[in-house]
PDB file of C-alpha atoms and ligand atoms in Angstrom:
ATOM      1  CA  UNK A   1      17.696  -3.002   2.478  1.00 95.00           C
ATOM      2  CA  UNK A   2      14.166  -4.877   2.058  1.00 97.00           C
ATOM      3  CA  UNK A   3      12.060  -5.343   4.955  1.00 98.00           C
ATOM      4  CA  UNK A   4       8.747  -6.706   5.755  1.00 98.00           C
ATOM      5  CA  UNK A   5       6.788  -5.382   8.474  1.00 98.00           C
ATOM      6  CA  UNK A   6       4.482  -8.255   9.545  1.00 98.00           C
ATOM      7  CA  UNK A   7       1.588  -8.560  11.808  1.00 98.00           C
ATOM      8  CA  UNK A   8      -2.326  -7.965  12.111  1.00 98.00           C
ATOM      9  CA  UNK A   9      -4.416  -5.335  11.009  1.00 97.00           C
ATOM     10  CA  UNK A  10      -3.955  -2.450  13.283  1.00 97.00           C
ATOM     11  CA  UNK A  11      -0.343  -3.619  15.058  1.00 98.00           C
ATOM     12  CA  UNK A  12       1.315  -0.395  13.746  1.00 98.00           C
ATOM     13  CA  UNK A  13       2.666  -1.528  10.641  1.00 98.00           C
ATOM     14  CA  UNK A  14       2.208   1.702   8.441  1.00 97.00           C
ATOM     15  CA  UNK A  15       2.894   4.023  11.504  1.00 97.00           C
ATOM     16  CA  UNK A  16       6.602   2.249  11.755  1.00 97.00           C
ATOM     17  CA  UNK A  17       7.301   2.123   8.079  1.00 97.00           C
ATOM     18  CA  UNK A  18       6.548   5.957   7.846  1.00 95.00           C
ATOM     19  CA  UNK A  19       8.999   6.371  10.403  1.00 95.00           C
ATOM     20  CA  UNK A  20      11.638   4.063   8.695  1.00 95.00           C
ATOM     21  CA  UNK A  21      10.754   6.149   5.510  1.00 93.00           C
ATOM     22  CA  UNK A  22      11.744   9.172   6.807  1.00 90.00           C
ATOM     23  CA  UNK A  23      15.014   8.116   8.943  1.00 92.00           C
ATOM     24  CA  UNK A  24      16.625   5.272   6.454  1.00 91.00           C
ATOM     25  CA  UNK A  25      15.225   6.649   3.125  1.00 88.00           C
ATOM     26  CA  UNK A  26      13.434   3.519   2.793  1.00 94.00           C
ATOM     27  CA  UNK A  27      10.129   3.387   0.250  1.00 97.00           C
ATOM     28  CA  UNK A  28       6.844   2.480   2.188  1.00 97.00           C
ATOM     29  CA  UNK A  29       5.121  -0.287  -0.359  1.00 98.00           C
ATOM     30  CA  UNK A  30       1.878  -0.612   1.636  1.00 98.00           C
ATOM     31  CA  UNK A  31      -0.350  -2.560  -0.714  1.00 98.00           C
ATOM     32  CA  UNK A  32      -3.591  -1.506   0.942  1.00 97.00           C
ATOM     33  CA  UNK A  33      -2.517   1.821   0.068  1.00 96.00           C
ATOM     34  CA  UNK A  34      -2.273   0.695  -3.401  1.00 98.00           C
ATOM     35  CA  UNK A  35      -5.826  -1.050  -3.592  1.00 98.00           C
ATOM     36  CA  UNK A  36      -7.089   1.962  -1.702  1.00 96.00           C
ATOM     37  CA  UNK A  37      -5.853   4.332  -4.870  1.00 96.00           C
ATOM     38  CA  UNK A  38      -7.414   1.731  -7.065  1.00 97.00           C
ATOM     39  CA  UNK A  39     -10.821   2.031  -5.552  1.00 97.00           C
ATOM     40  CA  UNK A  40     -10.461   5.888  -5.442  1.00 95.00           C
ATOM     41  CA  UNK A  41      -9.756   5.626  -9.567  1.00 97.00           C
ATOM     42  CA  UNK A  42     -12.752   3.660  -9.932  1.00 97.00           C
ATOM     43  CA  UNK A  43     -10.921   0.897 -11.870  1.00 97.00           C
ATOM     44  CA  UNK A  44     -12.455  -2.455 -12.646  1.00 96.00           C
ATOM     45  CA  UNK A  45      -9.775  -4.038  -9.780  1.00 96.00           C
ATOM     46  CA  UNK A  46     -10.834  -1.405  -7.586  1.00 97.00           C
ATOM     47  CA  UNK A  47     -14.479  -1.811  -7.590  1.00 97.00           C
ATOM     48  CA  UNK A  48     -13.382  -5.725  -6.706  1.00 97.00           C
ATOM     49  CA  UNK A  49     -11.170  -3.972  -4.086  1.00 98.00           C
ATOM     50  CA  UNK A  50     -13.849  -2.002  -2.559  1.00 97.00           C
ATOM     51  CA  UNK A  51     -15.708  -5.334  -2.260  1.00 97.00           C
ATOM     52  CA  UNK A  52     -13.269  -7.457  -0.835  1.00 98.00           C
ATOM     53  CA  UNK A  53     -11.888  -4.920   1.541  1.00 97.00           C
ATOM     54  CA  UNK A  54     -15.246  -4.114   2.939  1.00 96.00           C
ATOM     55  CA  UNK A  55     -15.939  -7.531   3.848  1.00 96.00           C
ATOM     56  CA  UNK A  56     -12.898  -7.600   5.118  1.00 97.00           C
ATOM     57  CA  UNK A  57     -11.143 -10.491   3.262  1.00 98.00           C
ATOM     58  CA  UNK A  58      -8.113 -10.882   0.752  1.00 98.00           C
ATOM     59  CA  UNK A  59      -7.897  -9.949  -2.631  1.00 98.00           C
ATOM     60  CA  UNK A  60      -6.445 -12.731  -4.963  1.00 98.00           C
ATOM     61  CA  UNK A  61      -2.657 -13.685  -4.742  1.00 98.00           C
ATOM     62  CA  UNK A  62      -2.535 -13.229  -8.637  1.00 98.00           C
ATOM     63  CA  UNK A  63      -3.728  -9.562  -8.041  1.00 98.00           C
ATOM     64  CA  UNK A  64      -1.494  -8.821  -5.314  1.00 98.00           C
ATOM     65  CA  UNK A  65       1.791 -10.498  -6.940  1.00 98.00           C
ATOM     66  CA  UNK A  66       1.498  -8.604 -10.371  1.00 98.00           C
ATOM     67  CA  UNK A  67       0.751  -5.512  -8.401  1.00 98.00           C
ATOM     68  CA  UNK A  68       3.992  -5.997  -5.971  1.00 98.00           C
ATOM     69  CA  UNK A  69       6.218  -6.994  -8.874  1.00 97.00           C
ATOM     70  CA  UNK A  70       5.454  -4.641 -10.813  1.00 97.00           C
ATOM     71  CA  UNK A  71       6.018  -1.306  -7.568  1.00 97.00           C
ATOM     72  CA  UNK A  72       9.217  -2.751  -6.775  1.00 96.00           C
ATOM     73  CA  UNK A  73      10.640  -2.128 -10.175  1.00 95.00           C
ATOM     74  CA  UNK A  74      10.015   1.045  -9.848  1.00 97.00           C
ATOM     75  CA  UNK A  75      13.164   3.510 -10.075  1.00 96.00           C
ATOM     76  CA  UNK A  76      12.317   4.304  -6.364  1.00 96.00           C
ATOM     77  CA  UNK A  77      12.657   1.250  -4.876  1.00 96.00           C
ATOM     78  CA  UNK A  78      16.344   0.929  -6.345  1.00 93.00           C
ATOM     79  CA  UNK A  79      18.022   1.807  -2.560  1.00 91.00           C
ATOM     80  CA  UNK A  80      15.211  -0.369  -0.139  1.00 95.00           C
ATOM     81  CA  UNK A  81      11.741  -1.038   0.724  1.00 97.00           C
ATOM     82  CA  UNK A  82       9.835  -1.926   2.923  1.00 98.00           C
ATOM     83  CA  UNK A  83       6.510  -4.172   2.550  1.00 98.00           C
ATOM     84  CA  UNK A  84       3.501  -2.957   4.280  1.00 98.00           C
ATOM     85  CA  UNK A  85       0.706  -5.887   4.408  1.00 98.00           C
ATOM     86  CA  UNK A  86       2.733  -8.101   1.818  1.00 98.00           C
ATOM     87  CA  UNK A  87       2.814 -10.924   1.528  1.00 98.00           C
ATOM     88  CA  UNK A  88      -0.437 -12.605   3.398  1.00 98.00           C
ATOM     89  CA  UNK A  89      -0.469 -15.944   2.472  1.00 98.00           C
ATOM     90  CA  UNK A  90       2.421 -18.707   1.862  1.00 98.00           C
ATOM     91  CA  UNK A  91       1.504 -18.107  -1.778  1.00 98.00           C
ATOM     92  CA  UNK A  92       2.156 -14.444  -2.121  1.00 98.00           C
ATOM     93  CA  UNK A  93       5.379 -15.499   0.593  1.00 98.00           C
ATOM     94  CA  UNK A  94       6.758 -18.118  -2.143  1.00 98.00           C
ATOM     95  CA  UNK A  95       5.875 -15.610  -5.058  1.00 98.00           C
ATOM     96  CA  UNK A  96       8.191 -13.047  -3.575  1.00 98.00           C
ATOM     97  CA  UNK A  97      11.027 -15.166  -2.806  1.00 98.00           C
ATOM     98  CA  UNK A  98      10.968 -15.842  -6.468  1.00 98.00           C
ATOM     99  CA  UNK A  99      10.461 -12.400  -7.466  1.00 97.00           C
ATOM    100  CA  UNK A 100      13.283 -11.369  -5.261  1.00 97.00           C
ATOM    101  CA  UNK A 101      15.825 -14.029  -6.370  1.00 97.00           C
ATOM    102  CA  UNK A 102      14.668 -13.535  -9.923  1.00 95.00           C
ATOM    103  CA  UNK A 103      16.018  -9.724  -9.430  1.00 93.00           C
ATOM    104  CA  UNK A 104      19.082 -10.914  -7.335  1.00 95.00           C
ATOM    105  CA  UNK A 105      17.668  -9.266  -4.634  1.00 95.00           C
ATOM    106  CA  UNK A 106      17.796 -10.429  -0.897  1.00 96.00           C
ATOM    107  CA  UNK A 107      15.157  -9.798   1.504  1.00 97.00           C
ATOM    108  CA  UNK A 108      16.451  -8.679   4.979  1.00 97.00           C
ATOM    109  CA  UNK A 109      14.477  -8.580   8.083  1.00 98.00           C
ATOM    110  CA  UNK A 110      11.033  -9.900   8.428  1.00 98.00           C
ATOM    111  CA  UNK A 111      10.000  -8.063  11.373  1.00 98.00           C
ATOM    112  CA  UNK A 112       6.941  -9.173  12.928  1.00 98.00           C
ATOM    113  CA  UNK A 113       4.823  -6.785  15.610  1.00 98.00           C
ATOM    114  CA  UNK A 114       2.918  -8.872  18.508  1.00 98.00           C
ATOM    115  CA  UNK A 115      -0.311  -6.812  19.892  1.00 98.00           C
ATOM    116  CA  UNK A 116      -2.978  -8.230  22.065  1.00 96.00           C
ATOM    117  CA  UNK A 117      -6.438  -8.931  20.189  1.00 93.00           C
ATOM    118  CA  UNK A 118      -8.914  -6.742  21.698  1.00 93.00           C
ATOM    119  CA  UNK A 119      -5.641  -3.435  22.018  1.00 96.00           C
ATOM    120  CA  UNK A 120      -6.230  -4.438  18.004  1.00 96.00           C
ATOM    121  CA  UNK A 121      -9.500  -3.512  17.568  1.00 95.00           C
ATOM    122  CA  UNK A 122      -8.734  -0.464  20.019  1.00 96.00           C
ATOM    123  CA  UNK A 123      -6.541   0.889  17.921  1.00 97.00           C
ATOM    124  CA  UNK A 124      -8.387   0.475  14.388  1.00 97.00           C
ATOM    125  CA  UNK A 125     -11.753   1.514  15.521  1.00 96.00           C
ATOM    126  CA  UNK A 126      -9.936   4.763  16.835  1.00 97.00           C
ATOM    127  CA  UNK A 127      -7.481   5.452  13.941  1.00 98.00           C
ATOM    128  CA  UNK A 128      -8.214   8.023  11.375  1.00 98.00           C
ATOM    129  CA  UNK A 129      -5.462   9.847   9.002  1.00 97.00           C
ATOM    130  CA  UNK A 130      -4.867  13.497   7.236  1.00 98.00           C
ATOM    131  CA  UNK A 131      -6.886  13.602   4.336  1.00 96.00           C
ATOM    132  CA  UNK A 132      -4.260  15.716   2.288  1.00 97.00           C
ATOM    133  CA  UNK A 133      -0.930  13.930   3.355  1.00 94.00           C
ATOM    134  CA  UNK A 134      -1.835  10.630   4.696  1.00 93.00           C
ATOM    135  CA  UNK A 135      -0.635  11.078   8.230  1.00 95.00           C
ATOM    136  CA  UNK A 136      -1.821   8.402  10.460  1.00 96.00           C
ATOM    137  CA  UNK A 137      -3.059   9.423  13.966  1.00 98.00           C
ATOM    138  CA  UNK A 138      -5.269   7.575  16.752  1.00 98.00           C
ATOM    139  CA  UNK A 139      -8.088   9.331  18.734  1.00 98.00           C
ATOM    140  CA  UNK A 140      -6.340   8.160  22.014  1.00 97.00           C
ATOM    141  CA  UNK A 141      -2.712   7.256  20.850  1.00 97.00           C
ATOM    142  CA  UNK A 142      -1.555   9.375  18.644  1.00 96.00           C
ATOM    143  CA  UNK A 143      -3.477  12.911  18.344  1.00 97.00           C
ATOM    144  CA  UNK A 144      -2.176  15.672  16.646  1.00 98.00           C
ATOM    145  CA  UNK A 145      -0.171  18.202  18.387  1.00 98.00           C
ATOM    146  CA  UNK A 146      -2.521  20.864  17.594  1.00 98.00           C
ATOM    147  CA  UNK A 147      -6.226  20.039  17.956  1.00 96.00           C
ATOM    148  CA  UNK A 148      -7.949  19.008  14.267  1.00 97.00           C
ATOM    149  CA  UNK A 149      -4.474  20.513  13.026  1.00 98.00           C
ATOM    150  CA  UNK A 150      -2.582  18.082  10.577  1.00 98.00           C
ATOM    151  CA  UNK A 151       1.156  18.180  12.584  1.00 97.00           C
ATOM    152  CA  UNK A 152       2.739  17.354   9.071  1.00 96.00           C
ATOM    153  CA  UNK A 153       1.194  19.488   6.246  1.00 98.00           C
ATOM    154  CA  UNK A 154      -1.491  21.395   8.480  1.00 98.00           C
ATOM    155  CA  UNK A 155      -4.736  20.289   6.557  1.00 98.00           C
ATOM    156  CA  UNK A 156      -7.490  20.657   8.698  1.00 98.00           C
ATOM    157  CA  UNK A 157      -9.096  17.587   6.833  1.00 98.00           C
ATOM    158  CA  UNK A 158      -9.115  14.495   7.938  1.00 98.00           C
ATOM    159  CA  UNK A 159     -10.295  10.776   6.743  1.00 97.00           C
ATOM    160  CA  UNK A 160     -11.462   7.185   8.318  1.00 97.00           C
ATOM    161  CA  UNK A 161     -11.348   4.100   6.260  1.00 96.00           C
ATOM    162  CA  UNK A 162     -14.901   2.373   5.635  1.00 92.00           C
ATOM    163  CA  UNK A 163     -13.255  -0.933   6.677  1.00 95.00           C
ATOM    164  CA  UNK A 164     -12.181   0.239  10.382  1.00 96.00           C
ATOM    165  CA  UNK A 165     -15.588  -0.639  12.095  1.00 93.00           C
ATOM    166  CA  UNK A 166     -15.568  -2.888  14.529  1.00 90.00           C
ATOM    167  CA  UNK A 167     -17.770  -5.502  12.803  1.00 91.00           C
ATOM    168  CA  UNK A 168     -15.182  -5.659   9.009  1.00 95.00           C
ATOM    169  CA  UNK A 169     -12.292  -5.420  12.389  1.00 94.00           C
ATOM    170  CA  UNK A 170     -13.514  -8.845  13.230  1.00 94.00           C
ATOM    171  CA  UNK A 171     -13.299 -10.594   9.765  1.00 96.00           C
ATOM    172  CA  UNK A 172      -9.739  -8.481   9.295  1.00 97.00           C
ATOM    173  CA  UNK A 173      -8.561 -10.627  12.383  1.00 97.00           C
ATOM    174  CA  UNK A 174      -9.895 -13.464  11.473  1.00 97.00           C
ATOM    175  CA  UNK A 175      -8.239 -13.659   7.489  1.00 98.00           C
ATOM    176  CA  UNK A 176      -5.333 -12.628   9.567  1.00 98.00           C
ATOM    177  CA  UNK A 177      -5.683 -15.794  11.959  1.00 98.00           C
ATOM    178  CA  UNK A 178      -6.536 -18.279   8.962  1.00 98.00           C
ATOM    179  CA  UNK A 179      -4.660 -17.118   6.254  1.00 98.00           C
ATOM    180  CA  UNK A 180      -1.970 -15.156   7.180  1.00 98.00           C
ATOM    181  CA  UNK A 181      -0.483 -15.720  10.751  1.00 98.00           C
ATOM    182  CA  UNK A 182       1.181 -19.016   9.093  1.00 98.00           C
ATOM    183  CA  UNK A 183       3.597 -16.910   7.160  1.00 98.00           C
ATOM    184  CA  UNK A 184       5.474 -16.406  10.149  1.00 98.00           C
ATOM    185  CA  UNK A 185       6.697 -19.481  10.891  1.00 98.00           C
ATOM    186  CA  UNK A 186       7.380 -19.868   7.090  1.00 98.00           C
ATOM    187  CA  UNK A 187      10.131 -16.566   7.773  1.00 98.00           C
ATOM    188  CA  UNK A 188      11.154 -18.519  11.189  1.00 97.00           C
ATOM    189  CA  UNK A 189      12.836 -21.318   9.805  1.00 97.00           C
ATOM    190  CA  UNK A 190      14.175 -19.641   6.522  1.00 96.00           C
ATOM    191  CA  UNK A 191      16.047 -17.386   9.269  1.00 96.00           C
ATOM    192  CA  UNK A 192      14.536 -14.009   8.941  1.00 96.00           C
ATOM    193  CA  UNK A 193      12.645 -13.262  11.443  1.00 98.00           C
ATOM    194  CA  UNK A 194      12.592 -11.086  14.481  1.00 98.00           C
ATOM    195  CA  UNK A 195      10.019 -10.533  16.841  1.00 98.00           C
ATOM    196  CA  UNK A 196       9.153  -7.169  18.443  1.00 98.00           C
ATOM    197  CA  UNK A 197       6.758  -6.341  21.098  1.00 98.00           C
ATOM    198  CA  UNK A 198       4.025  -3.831  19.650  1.00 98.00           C
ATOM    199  CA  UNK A 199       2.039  -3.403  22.383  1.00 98.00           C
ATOM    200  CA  UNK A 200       4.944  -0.960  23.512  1.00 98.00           C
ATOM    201  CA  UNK A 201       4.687   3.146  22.671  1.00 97.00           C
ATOM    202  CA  UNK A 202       4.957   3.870  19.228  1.00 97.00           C
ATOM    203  CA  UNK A 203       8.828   5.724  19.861  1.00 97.00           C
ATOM    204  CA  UNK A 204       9.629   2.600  21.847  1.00 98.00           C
ATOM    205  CA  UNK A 205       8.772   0.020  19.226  1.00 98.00           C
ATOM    206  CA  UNK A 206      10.790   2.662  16.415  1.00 98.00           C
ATOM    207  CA  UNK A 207      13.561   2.166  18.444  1.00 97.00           C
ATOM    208  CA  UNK A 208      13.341  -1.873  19.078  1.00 98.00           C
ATOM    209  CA  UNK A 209      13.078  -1.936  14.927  1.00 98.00           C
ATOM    210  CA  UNK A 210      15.892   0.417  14.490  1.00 96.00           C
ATOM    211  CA  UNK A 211      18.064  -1.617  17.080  1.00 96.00           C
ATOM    212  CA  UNK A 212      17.263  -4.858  15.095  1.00 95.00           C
ATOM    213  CA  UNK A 213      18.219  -3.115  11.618  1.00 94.00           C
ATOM    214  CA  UNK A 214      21.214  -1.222  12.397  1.00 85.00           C
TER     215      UNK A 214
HETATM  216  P1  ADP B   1      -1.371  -1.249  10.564  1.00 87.33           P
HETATM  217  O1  ADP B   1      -0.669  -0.493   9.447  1.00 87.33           O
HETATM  218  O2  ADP B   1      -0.571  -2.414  11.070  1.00 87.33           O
HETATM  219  O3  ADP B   1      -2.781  -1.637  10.199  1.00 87.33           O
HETATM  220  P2  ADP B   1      -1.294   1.351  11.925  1.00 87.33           P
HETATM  221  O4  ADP B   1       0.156   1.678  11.877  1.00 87.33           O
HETATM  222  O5  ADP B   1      -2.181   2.081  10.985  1.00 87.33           O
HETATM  223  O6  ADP B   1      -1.515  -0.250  11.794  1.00 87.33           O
HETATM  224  O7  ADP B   1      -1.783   1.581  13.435  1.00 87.33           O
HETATM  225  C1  ADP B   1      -3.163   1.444  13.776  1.00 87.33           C
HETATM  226  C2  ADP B   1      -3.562   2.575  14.733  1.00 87.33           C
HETATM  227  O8  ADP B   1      -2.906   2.376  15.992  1.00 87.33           O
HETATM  228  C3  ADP B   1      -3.167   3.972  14.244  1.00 87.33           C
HETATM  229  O9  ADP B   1      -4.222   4.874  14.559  1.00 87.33           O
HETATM  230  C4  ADP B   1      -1.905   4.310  15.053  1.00 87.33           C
HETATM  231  O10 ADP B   1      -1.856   5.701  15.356  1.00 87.33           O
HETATM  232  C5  ADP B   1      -2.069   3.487  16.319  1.00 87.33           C
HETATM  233  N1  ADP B   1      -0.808   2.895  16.780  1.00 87.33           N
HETATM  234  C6  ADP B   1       0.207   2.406  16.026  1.00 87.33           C
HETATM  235  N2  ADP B   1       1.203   1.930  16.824  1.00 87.33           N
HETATM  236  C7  ADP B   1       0.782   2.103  18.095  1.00 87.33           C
HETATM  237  C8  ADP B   1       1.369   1.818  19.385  1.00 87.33           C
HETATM  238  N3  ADP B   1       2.579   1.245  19.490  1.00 87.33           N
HETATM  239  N4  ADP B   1       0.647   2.151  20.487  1.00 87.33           N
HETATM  240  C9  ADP B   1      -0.577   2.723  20.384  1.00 87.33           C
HETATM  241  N5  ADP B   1      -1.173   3.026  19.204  1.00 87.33           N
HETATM  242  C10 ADP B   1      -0.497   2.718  18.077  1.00 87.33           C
HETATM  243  P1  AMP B   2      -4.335  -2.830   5.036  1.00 87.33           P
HETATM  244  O1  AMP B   2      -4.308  -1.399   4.577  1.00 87.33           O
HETATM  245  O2  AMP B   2      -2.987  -3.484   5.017  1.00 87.33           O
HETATM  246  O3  AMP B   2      -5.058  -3.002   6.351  1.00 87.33           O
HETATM  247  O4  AMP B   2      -5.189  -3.622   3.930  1.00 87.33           O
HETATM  248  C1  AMP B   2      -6.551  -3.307   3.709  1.00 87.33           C
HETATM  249  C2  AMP B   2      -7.222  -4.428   2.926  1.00 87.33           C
HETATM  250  O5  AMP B   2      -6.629  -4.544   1.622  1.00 87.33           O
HETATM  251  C3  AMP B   2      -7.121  -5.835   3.513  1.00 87.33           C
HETATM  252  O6  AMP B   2      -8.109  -6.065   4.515  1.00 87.33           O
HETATM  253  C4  AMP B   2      -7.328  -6.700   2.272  1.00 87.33           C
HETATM  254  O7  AMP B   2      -8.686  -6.755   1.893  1.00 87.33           O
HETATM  255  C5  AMP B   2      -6.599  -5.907   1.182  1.00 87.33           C
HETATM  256  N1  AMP B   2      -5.169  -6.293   1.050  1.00 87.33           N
HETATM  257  C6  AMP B   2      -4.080  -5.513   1.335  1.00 87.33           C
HETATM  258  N2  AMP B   2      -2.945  -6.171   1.099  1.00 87.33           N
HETATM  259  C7  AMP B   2      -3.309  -7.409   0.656  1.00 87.33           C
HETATM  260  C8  AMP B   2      -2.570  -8.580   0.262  1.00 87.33           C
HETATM  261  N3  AMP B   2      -1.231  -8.603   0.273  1.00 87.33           N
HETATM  262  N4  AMP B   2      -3.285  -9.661  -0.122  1.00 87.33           N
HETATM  263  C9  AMP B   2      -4.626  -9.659  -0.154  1.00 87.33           C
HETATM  264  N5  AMP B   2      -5.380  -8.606   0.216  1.00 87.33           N
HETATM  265  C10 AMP B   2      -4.730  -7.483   0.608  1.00 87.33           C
END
């Protein structure tokens, strides 16, 4: 099964695909997670990465395409995946219906999360993650069971993204708005999509997606 996950920064895109991960066996392909390893390796793309990120814009279709094409022939991906922040713009949209078709592949649902603007910028400005495993949690959504205790691995460590300040928040939204948010009309008519509410709890929106899937 393929899926995209589709929606603004912050509308709980990585926190749902880490749950489909773990209960359909699905691989989470979250491209910012990719450009985020990039910068950490120092790389040439990265230190473009860093750049682009911080200001809180999008990194070339080009980029993105070669780096998506090239994950999702991966041995891993052979059962499912699920795309995590790709595609953002009609180009990087067309490029994977190519992609996919070129690897008689079919793309399944494109599952887009709605979330009010300003619950948004809530939830970025508050969201941090385990520095060891990558578990996501929120300062008022989603805190670990045990105080400054990771719940998965137990690291006592954990990390916030440079670009979840309020101010890089704002640009996020708008690339979103200009760039982006046209995509999902481009899924509506080809048939795909399905629209969830994500300003629900995080278990109730797992179980809207799962209903939609099964
Ligand atoms: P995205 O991957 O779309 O940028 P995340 O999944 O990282 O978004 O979620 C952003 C923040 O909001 C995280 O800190 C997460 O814990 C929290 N969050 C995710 N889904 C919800 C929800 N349904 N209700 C409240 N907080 C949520
Ligand atoms: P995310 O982790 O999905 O919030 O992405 C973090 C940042 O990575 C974005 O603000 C963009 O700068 C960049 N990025 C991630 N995915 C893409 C993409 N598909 N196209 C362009 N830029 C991307």
């Amino acid at each position: 099964m393929i899926l995209i996950l589709l929606g603004p920064p912050g509308c709980g895109k990585g926190t749902q695909a880490k749950r489909l991960e773990e209960s359909r066996g699905l691989v989470q392909l979250s491209t910012g997670d990719m450009l985020r390893a990039a910068v950490a390796s120092g790389s040439e793309m990265g230190q473009q990465a860093k750049k682009v990120m911080d200001a809180g814009e999008l990194m070339p279709d080009e980029i993105m395409i070669e780096i998506i094409s090239e994950r999702i022939d991966q041995p891993d991906c052979a059962d499912g995946f699920i795309l995590d922040g790709f595609p953002r713009t009609t180009p990087q949209a067309e490029a994977l219906d190519k992609l996919l078709a070129d690897k008689s592949l079919e793309l399944g649902k494109v599952i887009e999360l709605k979330v009010d603007e300003e619950a948004l910028v809530e939830r970025i400005t508050g969201r941090y993650s385990c520095a060891k495993c990558g578990a996501g949690y929120h300062d008022k959504f989603q805190q670990p069971k045990q105080d400054g205790v990771c719940d998965v691995c137990g690291s006592t460590e954990f990390s916030r993204r440079s670009d979840d300040n309020e101010e890089t928040v704002r640009s996020r939204l708008a690339a979103y708005n200009a760039q982006t948010a046209e995509i999902v009309p481009y899924y509506g008519a080809k048939g795909n999509l399905v629209e969830i509410d994500g300003m629900l709890d995080i278990e109730d929106v797992t179980v809207a997606i799962q209903g939609v899937i099964s």
